[in-house]
């Protein structure tokens, strides 16, 4: 599988300078020429990319993560997390699925890849992983509590549309599919494989 | 009009320390206790809030901004921008509408206020401004080129659903309204006033 990292809408110029390195975010600045020839300081962040996984079990159920993190209200999401420095994107998705759910899958496909914001160089990769099987216990960080619930396709569509569900881009895809039977069939095929 | 700033999903604790002050983003860090009692460094950003305006002219057309900014492909959006330090939210919305379009409105309402991300303390306020009239020329920054196009309500709905339109939350509201006639009637009433 060839995975191409999407470019940010406002790519950082080569002369941008790293002005702060945080534990999660790096801050870059550069002199930008305006439309009238004057110069301004532009600022932009970079952070680790994110992977998330629509994991489909052999009986065609999809894994939903019920999550708690310190200082946040509970929320629901797909299994997923941050790509480590230098880590392969697909390897990160497989690692996060295994850590958060204890599941492994035989059949992986990239569903979408996009950058949500122009001020942060940050790509989000969504995978479909069919044939998911429980092979291990969860191995969670001290900063997470996760319970995995397998649900059928229609329940999955309903959960993604709830306000406590994390992935906004998937919500848009599902709303668009609900308005267009051809798109819904395509989405169902991409996820369930039939 | 009382405007309440929405809280971030993961509010910054009082002991968070400002570790970097950029031209747009401030970086904060704090020691966070994990679920197993261990401590980790958590990091979070703060940036200026954003206002945007659905400005409705007396002949019931809505102002769309066709924008160019250095280093970005052209995009469409609502008129709007950043709230200055210490500036009143509604005053910022009025200022941005006037600067970007040259329009003033007599009738202002808050349509929505939310924080899109848990890692950035950043609120986005959307207003409806009815009775919009052209009273001045645009006064743009060196970092923007904007052309204003008034469009009717149905065209407005279509433009918000296009991928080059900036405000994602509005796209979700419109998709939900297209799936539910009662929600569409409510949205139309909130925007057009009838």
XYZ file of C-alpha atoms in Angstrom:
388
model
C 0.000 0.000 0.000
C 1.420 3.377 -1.026
C 0.500 6.093 1.443
C 1.026 9.689 0.342
C 1.087 12.271 3.115
C -1.292 15.137 2.191
C 0.295 18.568 2.035
C -0.852 21.371 4.281
C -2.987 24.023 2.545
C -0.333 26.611 3.409
C 2.967 24.690 3.138
C 5.804 25.927 5.306
C 8.519 27.673 3.215
C 12.050 26.228 3.305
C 13.354 29.255 5.244
C 10.853 28.824 8.132
C 12.719 28.670 11.470
C 11.955 26.368 14.378
C 11.496 28.862 17.253
C 10.148 26.463 19.944
C 10.135 22.700 20.398
C 7.430 21.466 22.781
C 6.539 17.974 23.950
C 3.821 17.778 21.279
C 3.928 20.953 19.162
C 6.811 22.629 17.324
C 6.459 26.319 16.457
C 7.892 27.755 13.227
C 8.102 31.375 12.063
C 9.120 33.076 8.837
C 9.015 36.453 7.149
C 6.192 36.485 4.645
C 5.754 39.070 1.933
C 2.245 40.572 1.795
C 0.278 41.506 -1.322
C 1.491 45.124 -1.010
C 5.183 44.150 -0.756
C 5.428 44.684 3.017
C 6.667 41.822 5.239
C 4.943 40.149 8.214
C 5.971 37.345 10.575
C 3.900 34.242 9.819
C 3.680 31.446 12.382
C 2.767 27.852 12.017
C 2.821 24.690 14.108
C 3.801 21.123 13.430
C 2.609 18.160 15.474
C 2.703 14.348 15.142
C 0.291 12.919 12.565
C -2.714 10.885 13.675
C -3.967 7.485 12.527
C -7.389 6.012 13.168
C -8.827 2.652 12.260
C -12.277 1.403 11.234
C -11.639 -2.176 12.355
C -14.219 -4.663 11.032
C -14.452 -8.031 12.769
C -15.058 -11.298 10.921
C -18.771 -11.066 11.865
C -18.861 -7.553 10.272
C -18.974 -5.482 13.434
C -16.968 -2.265 13.835
C -14.886 -1.448 16.918
C -15.896 1.718 18.786
C -13.560 3.023 21.526
C -15.228 4.470 24.644
C -12.464 6.701 25.979
C -11.502 8.619 29.097
C -8.490 10.935 29.329
C -7.419 13.093 32.294
C -9.376 16.352 32.539
C -11.758 15.608 29.626
C -15.369 14.419 29.536
C -15.717 10.826 28.228
C -15.910 10.534 24.443
C -16.205 7.952 21.699
C -13.812 7.509 18.797
C -12.161 5.023 16.506
C -9.128 3.175 17.874
C -6.069 5.240 16.925
C -3.453 7.678 18.084
C -0.251 9.500 17.205
C 2.389 8.351 14.738
C 5.746 8.113 16.533
C 8.741 9.991 15.127
C 10.112 8.097 12.131
C 7.391 5.459 12.346
C 5.746 4.103 9.196
C 2.103 5.284 8.922
C 0.568 1.842 8.427
C 2.771 0.386 11.183
C 1.458 3.105 13.522
C -2.148 2.220 12.669
C -1.487 -1.487 13.342
C 0.297 -0.676 16.621
C -2.466 1.655 17.853
C -5.205 -0.863 16.983
C -3.348 -3.620 18.835
C -2.540 -1.448 21.897
C -6.004 0.053 22.285
C -8.142 -2.970 21.402
C -5.960 -6.095 21.369
C -7.146 -6.746 17.782
C -5.128 -7.554 14.666
C -6.379 -7.408 11.089
C -5.386 -9.225 7.923
C -6.705 -6.753 5.341
C -5.768 -3.047 5.459
C -6.849 -0.185 3.195
C -6.425 3.577 3.404
C -9.868 5.236 3.545
C -8.825 8.907 3.647
C -5.906 11.222 4.400
C -6.274 14.949 4.976
C -4.976 17.944 6.894
C -7.749 19.633 8.907
C -6.095 23.025 9.556
C -3.905 25.438 7.624
C -2.095 26.727 10.743
C -0.884 23.261 11.867
C 1.096 20.837 9.741
C -0.886 17.788 10.872
C -2.200 14.914 8.755
C -4.932 12.480 9.796
C -4.967 9.039 8.138
C -8.067 6.814 8.363
C -7.764 3.113 7.617
C -10.189 0.258 7.156
C -8.922 -2.992 8.693
C -11.111 -5.982 7.860
C -10.943 -9.471 9.349
C -10.104 -8.016 12.785
C -9.487 -10.675 15.464
C -8.792 -10.336 19.180
C -5.262 -11.658 19.740
C -4.078 -9.896 22.908
C -5.047 -7.768 25.903
C -5.032 -3.964 25.675
C -1.776 -2.178 26.578
C -2.781 1.379 27.480
C -0.827 4.505 28.461
C -1.323 6.066 31.902
C -3.188 8.862 30.066
C -5.986 6.677 28.671
C -8.856 4.404 29.686
C -10.519 2.658 26.761
C -13.358 0.202 26.428
C -13.959 -1.423 23.065
C -17.477 -2.106 21.821
C -18.116 -3.929 18.516
C -21.280 -2.570 16.826
C -23.043 -3.311 13.535
C -22.777 -0.983 10.518
C -26.042 0.915 11.143
C -25.170 1.502 14.811
C -21.730 2.681 13.716
C -23.307 5.283 11.392
C -25.487 6.500 14.270
C -22.592 6.766 16.754
C -20.365 8.751 14.364
C -23.132 11.367 14.073
C -23.301 11.927 17.861
C -21.616 15.063 19.283
C -19.345 13.044 21.614
C -17.734 11.236 18.667
C -14.225 12.527 17.910
C -13.632 12.257 14.152
C -15.405 15.192 12.438
C -14.308 14.324 8.900
C -15.991 10.912 9.135
C -19.170 12.636 10.344
C -19.166 14.747 7.163
C -18.585 11.643 4.993
C -21.504 9.839 6.632
C -23.865 12.839 6.415
C -23.019 13.176 2.708
C -23.617 9.427 2.239
C -27.014 9.666 3.976
C -28.002 12.303 1.393
C -26.907 10.178 -1.585
C -27.651 6.422 -1.872
C -24.769 5.909 -4.345
C -22.303 7.443 -1.849
C -23.740 5.310 0.961
C -23.297 2.153 -1.091
C -19.719 3.167 -1.864
C -18.934 3.907 1.789
C -20.489 0.618 2.907
C -18.447 -1.220 0.284
C -15.233 0.518 1.362
C -15.835 -0.401 5.006
C -17.522 -3.816 4.935
C -16.029 -4.956 1.614
C -19.380 -5.828 -0.040
C -26.684 40.172 23.608
C -24.914 37.998 26.164
C -22.094 35.997 24.637
C -20.678 33.152 26.697
C -17.273 31.858 25.619
C -17.422 28.033 25.313
C -14.939 26.137 27.440
C -12.341 23.869 25.925
C -13.080 20.127 26.262
C -9.880 19.759 28.251
C -9.623 23.016 30.252
C -6.142 24.173 31.183
C -5.440 23.716 34.924
C -4.578 26.821 36.979
C -0.974 25.652 37.445
C -0.297 25.386 33.662
C 2.820 27.406 32.755
C 3.281 29.575 29.687
C 6.466 28.137 28.135
C 6.447 30.001 24.802
C 4.715 33.105 23.484
C 4.505 33.252 19.680
C 3.013 35.852 17.360
C -0.201 33.797 17.138
C 0.092 30.778 19.440
C 1.008 30.537 23.122
C 2.261 27.182 24.420
C 1.402 25.969 27.936
C 2.646 22.897 29.817
C 1.757 21.241 33.103
C 2.358 18.047 35.058
C -0.682 15.820 34.698
C -1.367 12.787 36.847
C -2.226 9.659 34.848
C -4.794 6.995 35.731
C -2.058 4.863 37.342
C -0.760 7.727 39.545
C 2.315 8.450 37.376
C 2.875 11.986 36.050
C 3.291 13.170 32.446
C 3.897 16.596 30.875
C 0.743 17.735 29.064
C 0.930 20.499 26.491
C -1.706 22.764 25.135
C -1.931 25.856 22.954
C -3.922 29.044 23.148
C -4.616 31.301 20.172
C -6.906 34.287 19.428
C -10.586 33.418 19.045
C -12.257 33.678 15.651
C -15.500 35.377 14.600
C -17.382 34.867 11.361
C -20.514 36.491 10.042
C -23.453 35.328 7.950
C -24.345 38.811 6.707
C -27.796 39.004 5.078
C -28.516 42.013 2.865
C -31.895 43.774 2.778
C -32.761 41.809 -0.395
C -31.989 38.560 1.506
C -28.683 37.697 -0.072
C -25.732 36.338 1.945
C -22.179 37.653 1.600
C -19.576 35.087 0.520
C -15.887 36.061 0.711
C -13.646 34.828 -2.109
C -10.228 34.943 -0.447
C -6.564 34.764 -1.292
C -3.784 34.646 1.301
C -0.017 34.313 0.682
C 1.063 30.715 0.010
C -2.473 29.232 0.051
C -4.810 28.178 -2.758
C -7.863 30.476 -3.117
C -10.772 29.579 -0.832
C -14.262 30.756 0.057
C -15.476 31.641 3.528
C -17.717 33.915 5.533
C -16.390 37.396 6.293
C -14.575 37.192 9.631
C -11.228 37.005 11.378
C -9.419 37.065 14.704
C -10.606 38.765 17.871
C -7.952 41.288 19.004
C -6.566 41.067 22.541
C -9.112 42.531 24.962
C -11.635 43.174 22.186
C -15.341 42.498 22.730
C -16.525 39.502 20.655
C -19.446 41.266 18.965
C -17.308 44.365 18.330
C -14.752 42.109 16.613
C -17.471 40.604 14.384
C -18.713 44.088 13.423
C -15.150 45.283 12.743
C -14.252 42.260 10.598
C -17.466 42.523 8.561
C -16.838 46.220 7.917
C -13.122 45.757 7.071
C -13.581 42.762 4.776
C -16.813 43.764 3.020
C -17.568 47.421 3.753
C -20.992 46.334 5.090
C -22.731 47.251 8.345
C -25.750 45.489 9.854
C -28.531 46.627 12.148
C -29.584 43.251 13.570
C -27.066 40.886 15.141
C -27.590 37.411 16.622
C -25.183 34.726 17.788
C -25.720 31.561 15.714
C -23.165 29.237 17.363
C -20.052 29.204 19.556
C -17.794 26.188 19.918
C -14.225 25.046 20.376
C -13.124 22.717 17.564
C -10.055 21.098 19.190
C -9.133 19.864 22.647
C -5.393 20.662 22.239
C -5.966 24.373 21.442
C -7.906 26.827 23.578
C -9.662 28.455 20.614
C -13.315 29.459 20.323
C -15.127 30.176 17.056
C -18.199 32.445 17.184
C -20.643 32.577 14.258
C -23.065 35.487 13.959
C -26.036 36.296 11.781
C -26.160 39.979 10.803
C -29.364 40.921 9.009
C -30.140 44.169 7.218
C -26.557 44.398 5.939
C -25.832 47.542 3.907
C -22.711 48.648 2.044
C -21.457 51.779 3.809
C -17.731 51.883 3.048
C -14.881 50.458 0.978
C -12.953 47.392 2.155
C -9.866 47.992 4.337
C -7.734 44.870 3.986
C -4.454 43.708 5.552
C -1.402 43.123 3.376
C -2.007 39.394 4.008
C -5.445 39.218 2.361
C -7.263 39.725 -0.945
C -11.020 39.426 -0.664
C -13.877 39.728 -3.128
C -17.409 39.783 -1.763
C -20.247 38.058 -3.620
C -23.863 38.286 -2.382
C -25.736 35.025 -3.146
C -29.266 33.765 -2.433
C -29.991 31.259 0.356
C -29.998 28.146 -1.858
C -26.702 29.125 -3.483
C -25.277 29.798 -0.021
C -26.197 26.236 1.079
C -24.474 24.851 -2.019
C -21.283 26.885 -1.534
C -20.869 25.889 2.141
C -20.889 22.219 1.073
C -17.992 22.691 -1.368
C -14.515 21.505 -0.274
C -12.946 24.970 -0.720
C -15.303 26.517 1.856
C -13.544 27.203 5.171
C -16.085 26.738 7.980
C -16.494 22.984 8.638
C -18.977 23.344 11.508
C -21.425 25.181 9.247
C -21.059 22.403 6.669
C -22.153 19.886 9.322
C -25.134 22.077 10.326
C -26.273 22.341 6.704
C -25.843 18.621 5.983
C -27.896 17.825 9.106
C -30.546 20.341 7.984
C -30.715 18.766 4.526
C -31.543 15.433 6.208
C -34.313 16.928 8.377
C -36.903 19.442 7.023
C -37.641 20.778 10.549
C -33.927 21.564 11.056
C -33.761 23.225 7.628
C -36.746 25.413 8.454
C -35.111 26.360 11.772
C -31.762 27.176 10.111
C -33.472 29.218 7.405
C -35.419 31.115 10.063
C -32.255 31.782 12.091
C -30.457 33.133 9.029
C -33.130 34.907 6.972
C -35.434 35.742 9.893
C -38.569 34.183 8.394
